[in-house]
Amino acid sequence: MRIALFATCIVDAMYPEVAQATVRILRRLGHEVIFPEGQSCCGQMHINSGKFAQAEPVIANHVRAFTGTEWDVAVAPSASCVASLGHQQPMVARRQGNDALASEAAEVADRTYELTQFLTDVAGVTDAAADLGSYFPHRVTYHPSCHGMRLLRLGDRQSSLVRSVEGIDFVELPLADSCCGFGGTFSVKNPEVSSAMLADKVRTVQATNADVCTGGDASCLLHIGGGISRFERTGGFGGTPDVTAVHVKETSSTDARGHTTETLTTVVGADDDDHLTPGERGTAPAEPSRAQGFRVGQAAVHLARILASTKEDPLRVPSEGAEVSGGSLR
Amino acid sequence: MTFLGMPLLRSKHAHSDLPGGQGNIVETEAFPEVSHEHLSNQQLRNNIGHATSTIRSKRAEVVSELDDWEKLRNAGEATKNEVMANLPEYLAQFEEAFTATGGIIHWARDADEANAIVTELIEDNAPVLETGRREVIKVKSMATQEIGLNEHLETQGIDAFETDLAELIVQLGEDKPSHILVPAIHRNRDEIRDIFMKTMPDAGQLTNEPAVLAEAARKHLRHKFLTTKVAISGANFGIAETGTLGVVESEGNGRMCLTLPETLITVMGIEKLLPRFADLEVFLQLLPRSSTGERMNPYTSFWTGRTEGDGPQNVHLVLLDNGRTRALADEHGRTALNCIRCSACMNVCPVYERTGGHAYGSTYPGPIGAILSPLLTGVEDEANGTLPYASSLCGACYDVCPVKINIPEILVHLRAEDVEANHSPVSTQLDAALTGASWMMGDGKRMTAVEKGLPLAHKATRGKQIDALPGIAGAWTSSRDIPALPEKSFRQQWADEEAQRSGTGAQTGDEEGQR
Ligand code: SF4
């Protein structure tokens, strides 16, 4: 298949290694990948800010870039941007009185897939280890982005692919379906509410003891990673009104061999002790994050990079003392 | 026809010249500023977080019991769309049926008119007591909250007593409701005990046990039920076909008000109609499950006009517009009027969970408030123009809404309206940044050119995360870092590889760092 890569603006400018990983995965499956050069952005940032007039040229650019060459399907490593193509672009074009653009945008959107949507629904990949050779021997937790979950209805496509990576130690993220608080310009227009949401997200991520938090949206990972990084360096979120210790509510269960295991179920704020029975009361980790392998700015890794990682070309996480390496396009 | 401008469906922007609503739907301060206070109130956040998460899981549980939930939602949505598309006809049909069964209808264009009508009706029907004032009892009602009826009556020498337990707590605490279903959601048991002991002279010593508190309230209210001549209610539904009004509730206090007094005055928004009695089958499944997480609410009361010798003999209905015609005329926003006030959207909203309901400055908080208030008043009301931004557009509200109101889409629509209303003639930094981005992203070539600056930026930040930026970006870096910038954008890397492959040499002029 001839696949047009839609890198998205954030990935293009801030996380080129995510686009590279996407290319590697697609090539490994035997597809030809092209990069329509005129592409820039889906327009979501402008649309969600209510700047429909400014969004129109961005939408037009996307349509122009993607109708300029021949391709079978387009793939993007971002649920949010793919959702914007289908849910927002035609609507805004119509609102701007540009019906021709609206139908062209809808047509491009119809053939554009989020990466794991493509892998699962089109390429039939069910086992990343077997089908892609994916290998990532680390403890990983997963944040499903709101737009992947609720607009694209990705369901467990992303998490089950990540789980099927060889060597991975997958741990559920408590309260995974709650928003990380990014929301594009929301994080600038209502920075304090956004920070409060981020703080809760970071606490749950840290409570999993994972080496990295993964997900399918670079923007959410930018936010979560930025929060972890700040917390790491300063022990808190400067400017956020509440900084409370994290409490981990644990339940014990007995496994098949009769061993008692402690399973993390949920994380609550420090003052929520009232609502827990004494047995449920946990303790705040003294050094919540440093002991857990997170390194500044490196704790959030896009799932494309995990899926692209192999034994021959491994993606090392900082806890092993190596830099995260992006690998090459091949 | 006797009444206000009959709602008409009109096209783009025609709504902006229709009158906006007034009363407790107008926020006085911008959302980011009000939310600032509430965010730092840890007690409030804990109370709300605990209550919403409990009710959230209850809702999810009872909804999952029904395998036709999605069909019910579709049916609810379709019925409400039908009502909105034919509202003038349904209102006329309702008026005829209600009047034929002995009820009297009053039309109120806005909050002031509604308050005046109710005051006059009370003066005609409730005696002046020894205290020199009149008294009425009330069933929980969003419409009367919206128009600020209690406050208005107080200035007219009339004391209105709330009989819904939570409303009573709010009223006695001289507070404002912060949730449409659980108005005292922001209060915990200890706070409630303190309020009761302070305001109920006969209550004596109370503990903080729910049963003790409920009993104290019951004793306090009993006397009022038996002696008061006039009651005021809201309505969950009005049935056009039969002229029937309905109230669903949990405590039964509402039913006391609806049946014991001589005069019953109901205040209802014009959008609350359902076409047929049979439509209740769908809505009585959707509403309790979505709101209290119960399969059915304990008390459901319906009344059709007046019954000789049984119940109130003077039955009045005030039909309230207060900006609804305006909202209806907005083709992109009108589905907000489909709302059945179940409160499911606020229970799942991550923003509401952290700021509480008071931050929305309106009777209607949470996601529905963020769209309904500006739709009723117009975003021209400047503080209400900040409400549509009070959302990360996570979409949780749309997923739970029993009548499938696409709240995120309406939020974005209202942001566009706000942009057009152009509140700040001086362009903000964010505006400037977005204008720049639109120019750059409107052409991939410009983006390529701009990204050529990345090696410089990479060097300037020495490959480190960015922890402080000036201006608006500072809001971001106040609590988060920005990751280290890459040396080259993907498109540059791609171009380099292409060039290498075709043997023409690199074209981006900087091969450093290539693998
Ligand atoms: S918008 Fe929907 S979910 Fe929210 S209160 Fe109204 S009916 Fe309920």
mmCIF file of C-alpha atoms and ligand atoms in Angstrom, chain B residues 180 287 290-291 335-336 338-346 365 367-369 371 397-398 400-405 407, ligand 1:
data_model
loop_
_atom_site.group_PDB
_atom_site.id
_atom_site.type_symbol
_atom_site.label_atom_id
_atom_site.label_comp_id
_atom_site.label_asym_id
_atom_site.label_seq_id
_atom_site.Cartn_x
_atom_site.Cartn_y
_atom_site.Cartn_z
ATOM 1 C CA ILE B 180 -28.358 21.294 39.906
ATOM 2 C CA LEU B 287 -33.640 10.918 33.832
ATOM 3 C CA SER B 290 -28.560 9.710 34.603
ATOM 4 C CA SER B 291 -29.127 11.935 37.572
ATOM 5 C CA THR B 335 -29.891 21.582 21.117
ATOM 6 C CA ALA B 336 -28.707 22.901 24.495
ATOM 7 C CA ASN B 338 -32.906 19.693 24.980
ATOM 8 C CA CYS B 339 -31.325 19.467 28.432
ATOM 9 C CA ILE B 340 -33.422 17.618 31.012
ATOM 10 C CA ARG B 341 -31.247 18.854 33.902
ATOM 11 C CA CYS B 342 -30.044 15.442 35.002
ATOM 12 C CA SER B 343 -26.599 16.779 36.003
ATOM 13 C CA ALA B 344 -24.720 13.775 34.600
ATOM 14 C CA CYS B 345 -22.436 16.093 32.626
ATOM 15 C CA MET B 346 -21.232 17.958 35.701
ATOM 16 C CA PRO B 365 -22.949 25.062 36.325
ATOM 17 C CA PRO B 367 -20.592 21.694 30.997
ATOM 18 C CA ILE B 368 -24.265 22.458 30.364
ATOM 19 C CA GLY B 369 -23.867 25.760 32.188
ATOM 20 C CA ILE B 371 -23.072 26.520 26.997
ATOM 21 C CA CYS B 397 -20.057 15.262 29.014
ATOM 22 C CA TYR B 398 -21.269 14.332 25.530
ATOM 23 C CA VAL B 400 -23.012 10.662 29.362
ATOM 24 C CA CYS B 401 -25.712 13.091 28.248
ATOM 25 C CA PRO B 402 -28.996 11.155 28.113
ATOM 26 C CA VAL B 403 -30.292 13.322 25.273
ATOM 27 C CA LYS B 404 -26.963 13.400 23.430
ATOM 28 C CA ILE B 405 -26.304 17.117 23.516
ATOM 29 C CA ILE B 407 -21.628 19.947 24.361
HETATM 30 S S1 SF4 C 1 -26.676 18.567 29.282
HETATM 31 FE FE1 SF4 C 1 -27.277 16.435 29.238
HETATM 32 S S2 SF4 C 1 -26.036 15.513 30.861
HETATM 33 FE FE2 SF4 C 1 -25.991 17.709 31.240
HETATM 34 S S3 SF4 C 1 -27.687 18.102 32.644
HETATM 35 FE FE3 SF4 C 1 -28.504 18.389 30.589
HETATM 36 S S4 SF4 C 1 -29.363 16.428 30.028
HETATM 37 FE FE4 SF4 C 1 -28.038 16.057 31.762
#
